[in-house]
PDB file of C-alpha atoms in Angstrom:
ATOM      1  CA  UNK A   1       0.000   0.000   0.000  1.00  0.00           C
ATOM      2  CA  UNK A   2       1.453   3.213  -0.939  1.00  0.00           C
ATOM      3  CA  UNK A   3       1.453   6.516   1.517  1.00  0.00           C
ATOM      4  CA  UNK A   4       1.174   9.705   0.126  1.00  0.00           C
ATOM      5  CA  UNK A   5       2.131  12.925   2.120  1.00  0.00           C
ATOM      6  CA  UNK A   6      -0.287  15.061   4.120  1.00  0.00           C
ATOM      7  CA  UNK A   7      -0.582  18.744   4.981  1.00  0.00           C
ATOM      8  CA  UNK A   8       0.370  17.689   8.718  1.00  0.00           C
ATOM      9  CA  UNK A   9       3.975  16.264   7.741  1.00  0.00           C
ATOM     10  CA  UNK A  10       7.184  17.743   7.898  1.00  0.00           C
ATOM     11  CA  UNK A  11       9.069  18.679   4.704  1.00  0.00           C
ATOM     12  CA  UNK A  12      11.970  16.595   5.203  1.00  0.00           C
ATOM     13  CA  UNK A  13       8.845  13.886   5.732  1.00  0.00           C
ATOM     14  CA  UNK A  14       7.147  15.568   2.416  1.00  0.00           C
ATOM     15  CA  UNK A  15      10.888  14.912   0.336  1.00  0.00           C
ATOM     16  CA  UNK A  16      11.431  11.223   1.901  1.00  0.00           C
ATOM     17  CA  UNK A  17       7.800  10.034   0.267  1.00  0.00           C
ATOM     18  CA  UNK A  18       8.383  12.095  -3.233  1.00  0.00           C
ATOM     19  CA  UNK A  19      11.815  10.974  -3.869  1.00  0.00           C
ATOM     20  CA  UNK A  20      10.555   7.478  -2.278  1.00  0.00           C
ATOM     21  CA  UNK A  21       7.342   8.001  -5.174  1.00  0.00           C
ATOM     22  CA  UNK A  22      10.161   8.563  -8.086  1.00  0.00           C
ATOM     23  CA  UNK A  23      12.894   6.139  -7.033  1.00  0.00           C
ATOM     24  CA  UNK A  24       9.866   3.681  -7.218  1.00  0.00           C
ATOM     25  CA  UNK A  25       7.998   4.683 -10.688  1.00  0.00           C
ATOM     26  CA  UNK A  26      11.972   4.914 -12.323  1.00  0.00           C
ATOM     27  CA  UNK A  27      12.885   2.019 -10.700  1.00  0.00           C
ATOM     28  CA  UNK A  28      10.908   0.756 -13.802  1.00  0.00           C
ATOM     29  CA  UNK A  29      12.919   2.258 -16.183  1.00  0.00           C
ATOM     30  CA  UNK A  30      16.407   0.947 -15.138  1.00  0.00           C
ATOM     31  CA  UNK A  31      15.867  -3.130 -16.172  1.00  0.00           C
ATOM     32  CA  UNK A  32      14.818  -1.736 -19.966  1.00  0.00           C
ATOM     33  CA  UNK A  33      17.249  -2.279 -22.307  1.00  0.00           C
ATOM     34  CA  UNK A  34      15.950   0.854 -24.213  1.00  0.00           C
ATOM     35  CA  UNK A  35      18.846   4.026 -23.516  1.00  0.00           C
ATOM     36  CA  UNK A  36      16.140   6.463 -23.913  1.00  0.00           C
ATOM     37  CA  UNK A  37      14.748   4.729 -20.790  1.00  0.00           C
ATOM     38  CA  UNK A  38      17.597   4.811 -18.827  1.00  0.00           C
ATOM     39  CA  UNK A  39      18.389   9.266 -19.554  1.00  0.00           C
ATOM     40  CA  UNK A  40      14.351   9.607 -18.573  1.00  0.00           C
ATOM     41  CA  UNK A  41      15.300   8.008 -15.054  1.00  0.00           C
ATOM     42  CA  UNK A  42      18.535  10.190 -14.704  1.00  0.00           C
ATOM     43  CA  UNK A  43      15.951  13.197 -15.118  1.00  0.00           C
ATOM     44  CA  UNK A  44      13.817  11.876 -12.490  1.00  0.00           C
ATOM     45  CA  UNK A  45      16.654  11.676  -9.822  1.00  0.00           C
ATOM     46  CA  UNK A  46      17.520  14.429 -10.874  1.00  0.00           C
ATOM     47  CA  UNK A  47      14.080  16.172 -10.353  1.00  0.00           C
ATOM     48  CA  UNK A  48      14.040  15.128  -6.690  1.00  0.00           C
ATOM     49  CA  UNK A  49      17.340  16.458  -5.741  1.00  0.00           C
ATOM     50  CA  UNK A  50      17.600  20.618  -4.731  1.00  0.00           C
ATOM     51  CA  UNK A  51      21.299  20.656  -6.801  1.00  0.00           C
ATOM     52  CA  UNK A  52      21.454  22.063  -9.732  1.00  0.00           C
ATOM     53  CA  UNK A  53      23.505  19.888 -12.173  1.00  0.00           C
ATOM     54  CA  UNK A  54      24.896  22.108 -14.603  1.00  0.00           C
ATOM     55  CA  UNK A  55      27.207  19.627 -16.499  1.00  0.00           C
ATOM     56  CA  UNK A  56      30.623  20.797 -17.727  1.00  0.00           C
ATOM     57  CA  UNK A  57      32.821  18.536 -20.125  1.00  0.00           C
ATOM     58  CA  UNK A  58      36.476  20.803 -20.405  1.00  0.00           C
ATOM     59  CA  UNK A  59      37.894  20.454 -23.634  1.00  0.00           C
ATOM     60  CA  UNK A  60      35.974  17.682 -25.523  1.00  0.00           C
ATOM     61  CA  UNK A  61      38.012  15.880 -28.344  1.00  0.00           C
ATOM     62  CA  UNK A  62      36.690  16.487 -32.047  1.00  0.00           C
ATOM     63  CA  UNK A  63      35.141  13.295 -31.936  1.00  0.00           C
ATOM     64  CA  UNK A  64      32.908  14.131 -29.151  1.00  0.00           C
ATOM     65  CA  UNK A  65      31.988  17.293 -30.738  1.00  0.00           C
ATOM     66  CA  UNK A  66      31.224  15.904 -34.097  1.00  0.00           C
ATOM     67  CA  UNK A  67      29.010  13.080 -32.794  1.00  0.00           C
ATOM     68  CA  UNK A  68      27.274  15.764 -31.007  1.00  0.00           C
ATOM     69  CA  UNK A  69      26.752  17.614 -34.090  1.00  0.00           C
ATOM     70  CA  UNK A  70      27.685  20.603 -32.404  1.00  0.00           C
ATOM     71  CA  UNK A  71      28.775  22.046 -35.497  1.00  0.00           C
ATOM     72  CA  UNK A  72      25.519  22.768 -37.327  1.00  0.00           C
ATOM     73  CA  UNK A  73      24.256  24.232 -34.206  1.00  0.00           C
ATOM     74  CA  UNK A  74      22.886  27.761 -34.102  1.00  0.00           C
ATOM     75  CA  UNK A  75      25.437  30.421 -32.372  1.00  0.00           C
ATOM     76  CA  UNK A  76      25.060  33.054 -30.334  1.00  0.00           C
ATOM     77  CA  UNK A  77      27.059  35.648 -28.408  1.00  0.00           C
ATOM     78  CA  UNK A  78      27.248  38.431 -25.904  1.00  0.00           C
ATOM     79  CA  UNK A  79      29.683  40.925 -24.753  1.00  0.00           C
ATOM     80  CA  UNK A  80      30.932  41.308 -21.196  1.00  0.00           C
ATOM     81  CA  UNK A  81      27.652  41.747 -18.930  1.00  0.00           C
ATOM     82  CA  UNK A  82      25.631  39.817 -15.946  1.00  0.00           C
ATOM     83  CA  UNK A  83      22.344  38.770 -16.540  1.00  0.00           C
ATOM     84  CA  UNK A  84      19.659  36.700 -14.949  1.00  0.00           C
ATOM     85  CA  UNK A  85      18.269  33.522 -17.290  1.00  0.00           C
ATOM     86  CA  UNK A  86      15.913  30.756 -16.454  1.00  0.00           C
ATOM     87  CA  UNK A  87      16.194  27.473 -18.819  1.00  0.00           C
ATOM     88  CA  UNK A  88      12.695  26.133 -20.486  1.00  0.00           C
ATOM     89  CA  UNK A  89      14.214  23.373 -21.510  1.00  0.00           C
ATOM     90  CA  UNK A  90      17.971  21.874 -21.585  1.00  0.00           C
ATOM     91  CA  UNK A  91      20.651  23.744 -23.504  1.00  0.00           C
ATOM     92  CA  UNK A  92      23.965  21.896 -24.552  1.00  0.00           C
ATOM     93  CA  UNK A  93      26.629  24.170 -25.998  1.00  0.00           C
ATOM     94  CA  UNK A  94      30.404  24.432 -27.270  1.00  0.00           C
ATOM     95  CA  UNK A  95      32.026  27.896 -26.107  1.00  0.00           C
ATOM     96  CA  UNK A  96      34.117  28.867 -29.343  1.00  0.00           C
ATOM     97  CA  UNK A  97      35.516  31.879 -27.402  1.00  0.00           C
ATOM     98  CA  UNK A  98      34.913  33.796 -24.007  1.00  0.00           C
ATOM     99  CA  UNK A  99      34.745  32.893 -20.228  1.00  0.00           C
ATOM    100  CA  UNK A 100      31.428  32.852 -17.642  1.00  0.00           C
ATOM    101  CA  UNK A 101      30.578  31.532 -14.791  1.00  0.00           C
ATOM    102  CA  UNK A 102      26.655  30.416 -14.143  1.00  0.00           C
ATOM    103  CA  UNK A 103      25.381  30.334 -10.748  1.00  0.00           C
ATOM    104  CA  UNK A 104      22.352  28.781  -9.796  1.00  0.00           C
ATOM    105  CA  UNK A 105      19.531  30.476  -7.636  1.00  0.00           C
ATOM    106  CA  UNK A 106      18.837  27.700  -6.208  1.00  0.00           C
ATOM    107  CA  UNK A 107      22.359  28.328  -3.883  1.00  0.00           C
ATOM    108  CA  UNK A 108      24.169  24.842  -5.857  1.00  0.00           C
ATOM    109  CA  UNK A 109      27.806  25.645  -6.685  1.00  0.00           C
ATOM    110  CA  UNK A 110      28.056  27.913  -9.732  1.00  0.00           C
ATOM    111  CA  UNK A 111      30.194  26.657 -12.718  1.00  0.00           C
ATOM    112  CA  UNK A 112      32.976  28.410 -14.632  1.00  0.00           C
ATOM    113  CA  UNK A 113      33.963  27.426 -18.069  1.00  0.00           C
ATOM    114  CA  UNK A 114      35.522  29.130 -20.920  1.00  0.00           C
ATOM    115  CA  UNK A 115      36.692  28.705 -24.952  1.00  0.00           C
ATOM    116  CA  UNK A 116      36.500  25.032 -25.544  1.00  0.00           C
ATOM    117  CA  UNK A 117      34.456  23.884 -22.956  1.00  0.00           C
ATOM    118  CA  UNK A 118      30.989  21.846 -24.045  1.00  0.00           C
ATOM    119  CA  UNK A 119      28.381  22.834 -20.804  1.00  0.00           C
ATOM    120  CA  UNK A 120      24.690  21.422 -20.365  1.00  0.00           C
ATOM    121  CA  UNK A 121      22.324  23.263 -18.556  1.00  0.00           C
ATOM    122  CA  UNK A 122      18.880  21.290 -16.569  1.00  0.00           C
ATOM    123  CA  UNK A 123      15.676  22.664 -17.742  1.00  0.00           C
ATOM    124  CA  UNK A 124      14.054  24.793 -15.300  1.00  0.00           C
ATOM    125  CA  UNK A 125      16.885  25.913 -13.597  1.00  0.00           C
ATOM    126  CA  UNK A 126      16.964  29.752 -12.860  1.00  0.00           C
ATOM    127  CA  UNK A 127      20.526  30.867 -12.672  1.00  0.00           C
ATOM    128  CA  UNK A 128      22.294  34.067 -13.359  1.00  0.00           C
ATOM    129  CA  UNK A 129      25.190  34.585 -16.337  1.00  0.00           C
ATOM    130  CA  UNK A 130      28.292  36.515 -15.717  1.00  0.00           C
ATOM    131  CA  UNK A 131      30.405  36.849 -18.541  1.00  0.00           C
ATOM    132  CA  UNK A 132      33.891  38.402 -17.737  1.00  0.00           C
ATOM    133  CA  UNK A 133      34.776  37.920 -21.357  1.00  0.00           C
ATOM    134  CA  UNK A 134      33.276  38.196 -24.625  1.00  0.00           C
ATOM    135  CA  UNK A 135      31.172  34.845 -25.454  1.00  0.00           C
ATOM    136  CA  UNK A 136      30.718  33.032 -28.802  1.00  0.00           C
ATOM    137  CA  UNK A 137      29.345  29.918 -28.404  1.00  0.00           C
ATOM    138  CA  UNK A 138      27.061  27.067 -30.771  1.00  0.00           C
ATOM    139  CA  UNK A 139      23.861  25.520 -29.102  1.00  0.00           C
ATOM    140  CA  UNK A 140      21.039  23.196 -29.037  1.00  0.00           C
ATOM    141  CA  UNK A 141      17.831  23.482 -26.892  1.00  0.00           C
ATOM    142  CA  UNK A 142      16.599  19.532 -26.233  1.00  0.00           C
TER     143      UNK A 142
END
């Protein structure tokens, strides 16, 4: 029999049953042979915890980058500035030039990476940009 949370429980009571109610729906997902299957249940762990991943590979081989496809990817750029941005959905991209660091509102660690560096961002993660140098950069919404 499955308990669901109440308005009379604590949060940390509220979190144990949610991330209890996940573990056990993607519990299904991790026996399937299917990839696709096994990413959706990284996104539900994911979900439950308060940490924003923001996911940072320095200095990818070309390899990596052309399997990606990262090369017919739009671009975009921005001079030196700070801005808030919240993602919709998840962003991958290559930095061709510039340097910024991303922190999270949510208080996780903030991330710094720079020309060269392929970084992919959660969806619905509010964060705020501060770029210290000039950015060029392809990317992908997914």
């Amino acid at each position: 029999q499955l308990v669901m949370p109440t308005p009379t429980m604590t949060k940390a009571a509220v979190r144990f049953f949610t991330v209890a109610l996940l573990v056990f729906t993607a519990s299904a997902f991790v026996t399937s042979p299917y990839p696709s299957f096994r990413s959706n249940t990284v996104a539900l762990k994911m979900s439950t915890d308060k940490t924003t991943l923001i996911e940072v590979v320095s200095q990818p081989d070309k390899d990596f980058l052309d399997k990606k496809g990262v090369f017919s990817w739009g671009t975009w750029g921005c001079g030196v500035s700070k801005f808030p941005w919240t993602y919709d959905s998840n962003e991958s991209c290559y930095l061709l030039s510039g340097q910024v660091t991303v922190t999270p509102s949510d208080g996780s660690p903030p991330a710094t990476f720079g020309k060269g560096d392929f970084v992919t961002f959660p969806a619905g993660m509010s964060c705020t940009w501060d770029v210290t140098e000039p950015v060029q950069k392809h990317f992908i919404f997914f």
